GROMACS .gro file of C-alpha atoms in nm:
model
  379
    1UNK     CA    1   0.000   0.000   0.000
    2UNK     CA    2   0.157   0.325  -0.118
    3UNK     CA    3   0.058   0.640   0.071
    4UNK     CA    4   0.004   0.919  -0.181
    5UNK     CA    5  -0.105   1.212   0.033
    6UNK     CA    6  -0.267   1.314   0.359
    7UNK     CA    7  -0.522   1.569   0.466
    8UNK     CA    8  -0.551   1.737   0.806
    9UNK     CA    9  -0.862   1.905   0.930
   10UNK     CA   10  -0.926   2.088   1.254
   11UNK     CA   11  -1.293   2.023   1.325
   12UNK     CA   12  -1.521   2.179   1.587
   13UNK     CA   13  -1.846   2.007   1.687
   14UNK     CA   14  -2.080   2.162   1.945
   15UNK     CA   15  -2.197   1.922   2.215
   16UNK     CA   16  -2.569   1.889   2.274
   17UNK     CA   17  -2.502   1.951   2.644
   18UNK     CA   18  -2.188   2.075   2.820
   19UNK     CA   19  -1.978   1.790   2.965
   20UNK     CA   20  -1.817   1.872   3.298
   21UNK     CA   21  -1.533   1.683   3.465
   22UNK     CA   22  -1.268   1.772   3.723
   23UNK     CA   23  -1.074   1.929   3.431
   24UNK     CA   24  -1.350   2.178   3.352
   25UNK     CA   25  -1.644   2.210   3.113
   26UNK     CA   26  -1.644   2.116   2.744
   27UNK     CA   27  -1.916   2.274   2.530
   28UNK     CA   28  -1.751   2.223   2.191
   29UNK     CA   29  -1.519   1.945   2.086
   30UNK     CA   30  -1.229   2.062   1.869
   31UNK     CA   31  -1.019   1.782   1.725
   32UNK     CA   32  -0.774   1.684   1.452
   33UNK     CA   33  -0.905   1.461   1.173
   34UNK     CA   34  -0.644   1.287   0.957
   35UNK     CA   35  -0.719   1.125   0.623
   36UNK     CA   36  -0.459   0.910   0.446
   37UNK     CA   37  -0.496   0.836   0.074
   38UNK     CA   38  -0.347   0.551  -0.129
   39UNK     CA   39  -0.437   0.339  -0.433
   40UNK     CA   40  -0.774   0.510  -0.472
   41UNK     CA   41  -0.877   0.446  -0.112
   42UNK     CA   42  -0.870   0.646   0.209
   43UNK     CA   43  -0.850   0.582   0.581
   44UNK     CA   44  -0.935   0.821   0.860
   45UNK     CA   45  -0.859   0.867   1.228
   46UNK     CA   46  -0.925   1.123   1.496
   47UNK     CA   47  -0.665   1.272   1.728
   48UNK     CA   48  -0.763   1.272   2.095
   49UNK     CA   49  -0.527   1.545   2.214
   50UNK     CA   50  -0.681   1.866   2.353
   51UNK     CA   51  -0.587   2.228   2.293
   52UNK     CA   52  -0.438   2.235   2.644
   53UNK     CA   53  -0.232   1.959   2.808
   54UNK     CA   54  -0.474   1.880   3.089
   55UNK     CA   55  -0.545   1.510   3.027
   56UNK     CA   56  -0.196   1.408   2.918
   57UNK     CA   57   0.096   1.626   2.811
   58UNK     CA   58   0.021   1.637   2.438
   59UNK     CA   59  -0.159   1.926   2.269
   60UNK     CA   60  -0.346   1.972   1.944
   61UNK     CA   61  -0.097   2.225   1.806
   62UNK     CA   62   0.203   2.013   1.906
   63UNK     CA   63   0.058   1.699   1.747
   64UNK     CA   64  -0.023   1.885   1.428
   65UNK     CA   65   0.335   2.012   1.404
   66UNK     CA   66   0.486   1.669   1.469
   67UNK     CA   67   0.266   1.499   1.212
   68UNK     CA   68   0.322   1.766   0.949
   69UNK     CA   69   0.696   1.809   0.998
   70UNK     CA   70   0.815   1.462   1.102
   71UNK     CA   71   0.567   1.176   1.077
   72UNK     CA   72   0.411   1.233   0.735
   73UNK     CA   73   0.742   1.308   0.557
   74UNK     CA   74   0.855   0.966   0.686
   75UNK     CA   75   0.554   0.772   0.555
   76UNK     CA   76   0.417   0.947   0.245
   77UNK     CA   77   0.538   0.839  -0.098
   78UNK     CA   78   0.642   0.496   0.029
   79UNK     CA   79   0.499   0.144   0.012
   80UNK     CA   80   0.396  -0.024   0.337
   81UNK     CA   81   0.313  -0.392   0.373
   82UNK     CA   82   0.103  -0.346   0.687
   83UNK     CA   83   0.059  -0.126   0.996
   84UNK     CA   84   0.325  -0.321   1.183
   85UNK     CA   85   0.588  -0.217   0.927
   86UNK     CA   86   0.482   0.147   0.940
   87UNK     CA   87   0.489   0.148   1.320
   88UNK     CA   88   0.836  -0.008   1.332
   89UNK     CA   89   0.962   0.261   1.096
   90UNK     CA   90   0.837   0.532   1.332
   91UNK     CA   91   0.972   0.367   1.647
   92UNK     CA   92   1.263   0.612   1.664
   93UNK     CA   93   1.017   0.878   1.786
   94UNK     CA   94   0.985   0.911   2.164
   95UNK     CA   95   0.656   0.973   2.339
   96UNK     CA   96   0.387   1.164   2.148
   97UNK     CA   97   0.160   0.863   2.174
   98UNK     CA   98  -0.156   1.049   2.068
   99UNK     CA   99   0.000   1.204   1.759
  100UNK     CA  100   0.149   0.871   1.648
  101UNK     CA  101  -0.182   0.696   1.716
  102UNK     CA  102  -0.359   0.931   1.477
  103UNK     CA  103  -0.134   0.828   1.188
  104UNK     CA  104  -0.128   0.459   1.283
  105UNK     CA  105  -0.506   0.435   1.319
  106UNK     CA  106  -0.571   0.609   0.988
  107UNK     CA  107  -0.338   0.360   0.819
  108UNK     CA  108  -0.512   0.066   0.990
  109UNK     CA  109  -0.841   0.188   0.844
  110UNK     CA  110  -0.686   0.227   0.497
  111UNK     CA  111  -0.509  -0.110   0.517
  112UNK     CA  112  -0.827  -0.292   0.621
  113UNK     CA  113  -1.023  -0.126   0.340
  114UNK     CA  114  -0.756  -0.231   0.087
  115UNK     CA  115  -0.811  -0.591   0.198
  116UNK     CA  116  -1.189  -0.557   0.199
  117UNK     CA  117  -1.204  -0.667   0.563
  118UNK     CA  118  -1.340  -0.511   0.883
  119UNK     CA  119  -1.081  -0.360   1.114
  120UNK     CA  120  -1.205  -0.583   1.397
  121UNK     CA  121  -1.117  -0.895   1.196
  122UNK     CA  122  -0.758  -0.777   1.144
  123UNK     CA  123  -0.723  -0.691   1.513
  124UNK     CA  124  -0.848  -1.034   1.622
  125UNK     CA  125  -1.193  -0.935   1.743
  126UNK     CA  126  -1.442  -1.201   1.851
  127UNK     CA  127  -1.773  -1.005   1.871
  128UNK     CA  128  -2.013  -0.835   1.635
  129UNK     CA  129  -2.141  -0.603   1.911
  130UNK     CA  130  -1.980  -0.467   2.227
  131UNK     CA  131  -2.133  -0.399   2.572
  132UNK     CA  132  -2.175  -0.032   2.643
  133UNK     CA  133  -2.198   0.185   2.952
  134UNK     CA  134  -2.253   0.555   2.988
  135UNK     CA  135  -2.027   0.827   3.126
  136UNK     CA  136  -2.211   1.107   3.304
  137UNK     CA  137  -2.041   1.441   3.354
  138UNK     CA  138  -2.078   1.635   3.677
  139UNK     CA  139  -2.442   1.742   3.692
  140UNK     CA  140  -2.605   2.055   3.843
  141UNK     CA  141  -2.737   1.861   4.144
  142UNK     CA  142  -2.751   1.518   4.304
  143UNK     CA  143  -3.115   1.481   4.203
  144UNK     CA  144  -3.034   1.570   3.842
  145UNK     CA  145  -2.761   1.303   3.848
  146UNK     CA  146  -3.003   1.040   3.979
  147UNK     CA  147  -3.261   1.126   3.716
  148UNK     CA  148  -3.004   1.117   3.436
  149UNK     CA  149  -2.859   0.787   3.558
  150UNK     CA  150  -3.205   0.632   3.585
  151UNK     CA  151  -3.297   0.749   3.234
  152UNK     CA  152  -2.986   0.586   3.088
  153UNK     CA  153  -3.043   0.266   3.283
  154UNK     CA  154  -3.392   0.250   3.131
  155UNK     CA  155  -3.236   0.281   2.785
  156UNK     CA  156  -3.042  -0.040   2.848
  157UNK     CA  157  -2.693   0.089   2.925
  158UNK     CA  158  -2.500  -0.171   3.123
  159UNK     CA  159  -2.290   0.052   3.348
  160UNK     CA  160  -2.319   0.402   3.490
  161UNK     CA  161  -1.994   0.596   3.528
  162UNK     CA  162  -2.001   0.913   3.735
  163UNK     CA  163  -1.738   1.182   3.700
  164UNK     CA  164  -1.629   1.296   4.047
  165UNK     CA  165  -1.402   1.550   4.214
  166UNK     CA  166  -1.337   1.649   4.577
  167UNK     CA  167  -1.666   1.774   4.718
  168UNK     CA  168  -1.871   1.593   4.452
  169UNK     CA  169  -1.831   1.226   4.531
  170UNK     CA  170  -1.972   1.032   4.827
  171UNK     CA  171  -2.315   1.194   4.838
  172UNK     CA  172  -2.386   1.156   4.468
  173UNK     CA  173  -2.263   0.795   4.460
  174UNK     CA  174  -2.484   0.703   4.755
  175UNK     CA  175  -2.786   0.856   4.583
  176UNK     CA  176  -2.729   0.681   4.252
  177UNK     CA  177  -2.660   0.346   4.420
  178UNK     CA  178  -2.979   0.380   4.622
  179UNK     CA  179  -3.180   0.457   4.308
  180UNK     CA  180  -3.017   0.181   4.098
  181UNK     CA  181  -2.909  -0.091   4.342
  182UNK     CA  182  -2.861  -0.358   4.071
  183UNK     CA  183  -2.676  -0.139   3.821
  184UNK     CA  184  -2.295  -0.153   3.807
  185UNK     CA  185  -2.176   0.197   3.904
  186UNK     CA  186  -1.822   0.328   3.869
  187UNK     CA  187  -1.656   0.663   3.931
  188UNK     CA  188  -1.385   0.847   3.739
  189UNK     CA  189  -1.178   1.109   3.921
  190UNK     CA  190  -0.945   1.203   3.632
  191UNK     CA  191  -0.657   1.227   3.881
  192UNK     CA  192  -0.836   1.487   4.097
  193UNK     CA  193  -0.748   1.337   4.439
  194UNK     CA  194  -0.430   1.312   4.645
  195UNK     CA  195  -0.329   1.088   4.937
  196UNK     CA  196  -0.463   1.365   5.162
  197UNK     CA  197  -0.815   1.262   5.047
  198UNK     CA  198  -0.771   0.910   5.186
  199UNK     CA  199  -1.075   0.929   5.416
  200UNK     CA  200  -1.302   1.023   5.126
  201UNK     CA  201  -1.158   0.749   4.907
  202UNK     CA  202  -1.214   0.494   5.185
  203UNK     CA  203  -1.575   0.612   5.212
  204UNK     CA  204  -1.615   0.548   4.840
  205UNK     CA  205  -1.463   0.204   4.898
  206UNK     CA  206  -1.760   0.113   5.115
  207UNK     CA  207  -2.028   0.201   4.860
  208UNK     CA  208  -2.021  -0.109   4.642
  209UNK     CA  209  -1.867   0.046   4.331
  210UNK     CA  210  -1.758  -0.181   4.047
  211UNK     CA  211  -1.427   0.009   4.036
  212UNK     CA  212  -1.273   0.352   4.098
  213UNK     CA  213  -1.094   0.500   3.797
  214UNK     CA  214  -0.771   0.704   3.819
  215UNK     CA  215  -0.823   0.867   4.160
  216UNK     CA  216  -0.463   0.990   4.203
  217UNK     CA  217  -0.202   1.165   3.988
  218UNK     CA  218  -0.185   1.096   3.616
  219UNK     CA  219   0.175   0.971   3.636
  220UNK     CA  220   0.189   0.807   3.980
  221UNK     CA  221   0.185   0.427   4.006
  222UNK     CA  222   0.339   0.413   4.354
  223UNK     CA  223   0.061   0.596   4.539
  224UNK     CA  224  -0.202   0.402   4.348
  225UNK     CA  225  -0.038   0.079   4.465
  226UNK     CA  226  -0.046   0.202   4.826
  227UNK     CA  227  -0.410   0.299   4.790
  228UNK     CA  228  -0.514  -0.027   4.624
  229UNK     CA  229  -0.362  -0.221   4.915
  230UNK     CA  230  -0.602  -0.041   5.150
  231UNK     CA  231  -0.916  -0.092   4.941
  232UNK     CA  232  -1.150  -0.374   4.849
  233UNK     CA  233  -1.281  -0.187   4.546
  234UNK     CA  234  -1.062  -0.243   4.239
  235UNK     CA  235  -0.874   0.057   4.107
  236UNK     CA  236  -0.871   0.111   3.732
  237UNK     CA  237  -0.594   0.312   3.570
  238UNK     CA  238  -0.638   0.536   3.269
  239UNK     CA  239  -0.400   0.832   3.238
  240UNK     CA  240  -0.111   0.633   3.392
  241UNK     CA  241  -0.111   0.370   3.117
  242UNK     CA  242   0.044   0.469   2.784
  243UNK     CA  243   0.222   0.143   2.692
  244UNK     CA  244   0.203  -0.229   2.753
  245UNK     CA  245   0.505  -0.189   2.982
  246UNK     CA  246   0.308   0.061   3.192
  247UNK     CA  247   0.026  -0.191   3.217
  248UNK     CA  248   0.264  -0.468   3.324
  249UNK     CA  249   0.424  -0.252   3.593
  250UNK     CA  250   0.087  -0.134   3.723
  251UNK     CA  251  -0.057  -0.484   3.750
  252UNK     CA  252   0.268  -0.636   3.881
  253UNK     CA  253   0.293  -0.380   4.163
  254UNK     CA  254  -0.076  -0.391   4.250
  255UNK     CA  255  -0.143  -0.032   4.142
  256UNK     CA  256  -0.467  -0.145   3.978
  257UNK     CA  257  -0.678  -0.452   3.905
  258UNK     CA  258  -0.815  -0.351   3.565
  259UNK     CA  259  -0.723  -0.114   3.284
  260UNK     CA  260  -0.905   0.142   3.074
  261UNK     CA  261  -0.766   0.122   2.719
  262UNK     CA  262  -0.794   0.430   2.502
  263UNK     CA  263  -0.640   0.354   2.166
  264UNK     CA  264  -0.532   0.715   2.113
  265UNK     CA  265  -0.366   0.737   2.455
  266UNK     CA  266  -0.150   0.428   2.407
  267UNK     CA  267  -0.025   0.505   2.057
  268UNK     CA  268  -0.262   0.313   1.832
  269UNK     CA  269  -0.418  -0.026   1.774
  270UNK     CA  270  -0.098  -0.230   1.792
  271UNK     CA  271  -0.006  -0.105   2.138
  272UNK     CA  272  -0.369  -0.120   2.250
  273UNK     CA  273  -0.370  -0.488   2.158
  274UNK     CA  274  -0.047  -0.540   2.353
  275UNK     CA  275  -0.197  -0.370   2.660
  276UNK     CA  276  -0.503  -0.594   2.620
  277UNK     CA  277  -0.282  -0.904   2.606
  278UNK     CA  278  -0.071  -0.802   2.907
  279UNK     CA  279  -0.383  -0.744   3.116
  280UNK     CA  280  -0.523  -1.079   3.008
  281UNK     CA  281  -0.202  -1.251   3.120
  282UNK     CA  282  -0.264  -1.110   3.470
  283UNK     CA  283  -0.633  -1.208   3.464
  284UNK     CA  284  -0.723  -0.838   3.467
  285UNK     CA  285  -1.021  -0.723   3.259
  286UNK     CA  286  -1.004  -0.421   3.030
  287UNK     CA  287  -1.260  -0.186   2.883
  288UNK     CA  288  -1.258   0.078   2.611
  289UNK     CA  289  -1.257   0.439   2.726
  290UNK     CA  290  -1.377   0.739   2.531
  291UNK     CA  291  -1.254   1.093   2.467
  292UNK     CA  292  -1.577   1.252   2.340
  293UNK     CA  293  -1.490   1.130   1.991
  294UNK     CA  294  -1.692   1.192   1.680
  295UNK     CA  295  -1.808   0.894   1.477
  296UNK     CA  296  -1.461   0.838   1.329
  297UNK     CA  297  -1.290   0.786   1.665
  298UNK     CA  298  -1.596   0.608   1.805
  299UNK     CA  299  -1.588   0.354   1.521
  300UNK     CA  300  -1.219   0.279   1.587
  301UNK     CA  301  -1.305   0.224   1.955
  302UNK     CA  302  -1.589  -0.012   1.873
  303UNK     CA  303  -1.370  -0.230   1.652
  304UNK     CA  304  -1.097  -0.245   1.917
  305UNK     CA  305  -1.347  -0.341   2.189
  306UNK     CA  306  -1.433  -0.663   2.003
  307UNK     CA  307  -1.115  -0.824   2.142
  308UNK     CA  308  -1.175  -1.104   2.390
  309UNK     CA  309  -1.056  -0.942   2.715
  310UNK     CA  310  -1.278  -0.634   2.680
  311UNK     CA  311  -1.520  -0.779   2.932
  312UNK     CA  312  -1.635  -0.458   3.103
  313UNK     CA  313  -1.881  -0.222   2.932
  314UNK     CA  314  -1.701   0.062   2.757
  315UNK     CA  315  -1.770   0.430   2.695
  316UNK     CA  316  -1.876   0.390   2.330
  317UNK     CA  317  -2.234   0.504   2.390
  318UNK     CA  318  -2.463   0.641   2.118
  319UNK     CA  319  -2.336   0.933   1.912
  320UNK     CA  320  -2.676   1.099   1.952
  321UNK     CA  321  -2.598   1.153   2.322
  322UNK     CA  322  -2.336   1.406   2.218
  323UNK     CA  323  -2.403   1.549   1.873
  324UNK     CA  324  -2.706   1.687   1.690
  325UNK     CA  325  -2.528   1.567   1.375
  326UNK     CA  326  -2.213   1.358   1.345
  327UNK     CA  327  -1.946   1.386   1.074
  328UNK     CA  328  -2.015   1.033   0.944
  329UNK     CA  329  -2.307   0.906   0.739
  330UNK     CA  330  -2.378   0.601   0.956
  331UNK     CA  331  -2.567   0.613   1.287
  332UNK     CA  332  -2.365   0.464   1.577
  333UNK     CA  333  -2.645   0.383   1.822
  334UNK     CA  334  -2.673   0.130   2.101
  335UNK     CA  335  -2.934  -0.145   2.107
  336UNK     CA  336  -3.023  -0.293   2.448
  337UNK     CA  337  -2.688  -0.194   2.590
  338UNK     CA  338  -2.488  -0.324   2.293
  339UNK     CA  339  -2.314  -0.121   2.025
  340UNK     CA  340  -2.312  -0.308   1.691
  341UNK     CA  341  -1.983  -0.313   1.504
  342UNK     CA  342  -2.022  -0.104   1.188
  343UNK     CA  343  -2.029  -0.349   0.896
  344UNK     CA  344  -1.806  -0.320   0.593
  345UNK     CA  345  -1.433  -0.283   0.532
  346UNK     CA  346  -1.210  -0.077   0.759
  347UNK     CA  347  -1.396   0.102   1.035
  348UNK     CA  348  -1.717   0.067   0.836
  349UNK     CA  349  -1.800   0.438   0.844
  350UNK     CA  350  -1.789   0.706   0.575
  351UNK     CA  351  -1.740   1.079   0.611
  352UNK     CA  352  -2.036   1.310   0.557
  353UNK     CA  353  -1.823   1.550   0.355
  354UNK     CA  354  -2.075   1.835   0.305
  355UNK     CA  355  -2.140   1.854   0.679
  356UNK     CA  356  -1.773   1.797   0.761
  357UNK     CA  357  -1.682   2.094   0.542
  358UNK     CA  358  -1.925   2.312   0.737
  359UNK     CA  359  -1.758   2.234   1.072
  360UNK     CA  360  -1.398   2.237   0.945
  361UNK     CA  361  -1.193   2.527   1.081
  362UNK     CA  362  -0.870   2.448   0.897
  363UNK     CA  363  -0.779   2.213   0.613
  364UNK     CA  364  -0.433   2.128   0.484
  365UNK     CA  365  -0.302   1.877   0.231
  366UNK     CA  366   0.042   1.717   0.263
  367UNK     CA  367   0.211   1.543  -0.031
  368UNK     CA  368   0.539   1.352  -0.049
  369UNK     CA  369   0.708   1.650  -0.217
  370UNK     CA  370   0.621   1.919   0.035
  371UNK     CA  371   0.345   2.037   0.270
  372UNK     CA  372   0.093   2.255   0.088
  373UNK     CA  373  -0.183   2.454   0.250
  374UNK     CA  374  -0.494   2.422   0.034
  375UNK     CA  375  -0.761   2.586   0.247
  376UNK     CA  376  -0.796   2.789   0.562
  377UNK     CA  377  -1.108   2.888   0.748
  378UNK     CA  378  -1.450   2.725   0.757
  379UNK     CA  379  -1.488   2.460   0.489
   0.00000   0.00000   0.00000
């Protein structure tokens, strides 16, 4: 497969409702969309880096520069047998997992389409639908949280995840658990707590949660291991895990008992599969996290979550929860708590180009000869 050219877009999609976490409030999702072209086909992927480095250290502008100036000059105009070969060629680059994932995932989509096969089949998936939970941002009140959680339980979602932060934790969890005693409930702190919050974390430990996600610092395995030793509730790590080696160290030292895999965070599908396999070797379940992706990123997540050890419901809930209109033609909607895998080659989704043009803030084409800006501004 020869890569002929690439196209970047910076896309902004307004959320139907603001999504609040311990990081702040998101009302509009701005993301990088990468399209790779070769042999009359195209593959697409979505970068999960934010404008500011508040989730991990990467940023949208930094990723765009790295891809434009380093990654694409290395891969365009060349023939690649498969994604493994392309990834090995880029292995000299340190860090920048999200930027590298964007290129790797777009090539996976293109490669699978060239073979006429679904991405899930190439990754080793074993399901045609994946179990889905819902992630609820911090709500205006406890009662509003209970009502929202109940509404999603009635729609068939198989897990309720509550975003928490100091001061918004024990009371809201108690209320939701009381309202939905048979529903698996989890919490996600996004690294908002410190060891000084131990009493609060131990209170959460007594509330029957399925797991507690990333309570402590984004880069701290040691304190998570100390905390897990004090708790019955499993800890799940997210931000701390960027490679299969991170997953091994976390599970080996008892820093967690399960892992959230975000394909963009760990550098792409190959490393995501390695993290999955490492966790399986420890008997630790994994699940697929989300980053408020559009349909392009959501479709990649769905295909990844078909692997065998994704036994916990993931965050790939219906696109209609987030967007009035998505940038793909297909509807990614749950059915009785299951998200069907989009049929067809590659990710199985196609870009709605007229609508995509209307929400594009910047567009740039890169060729093997030299980067060339072809359009700036909306559309």
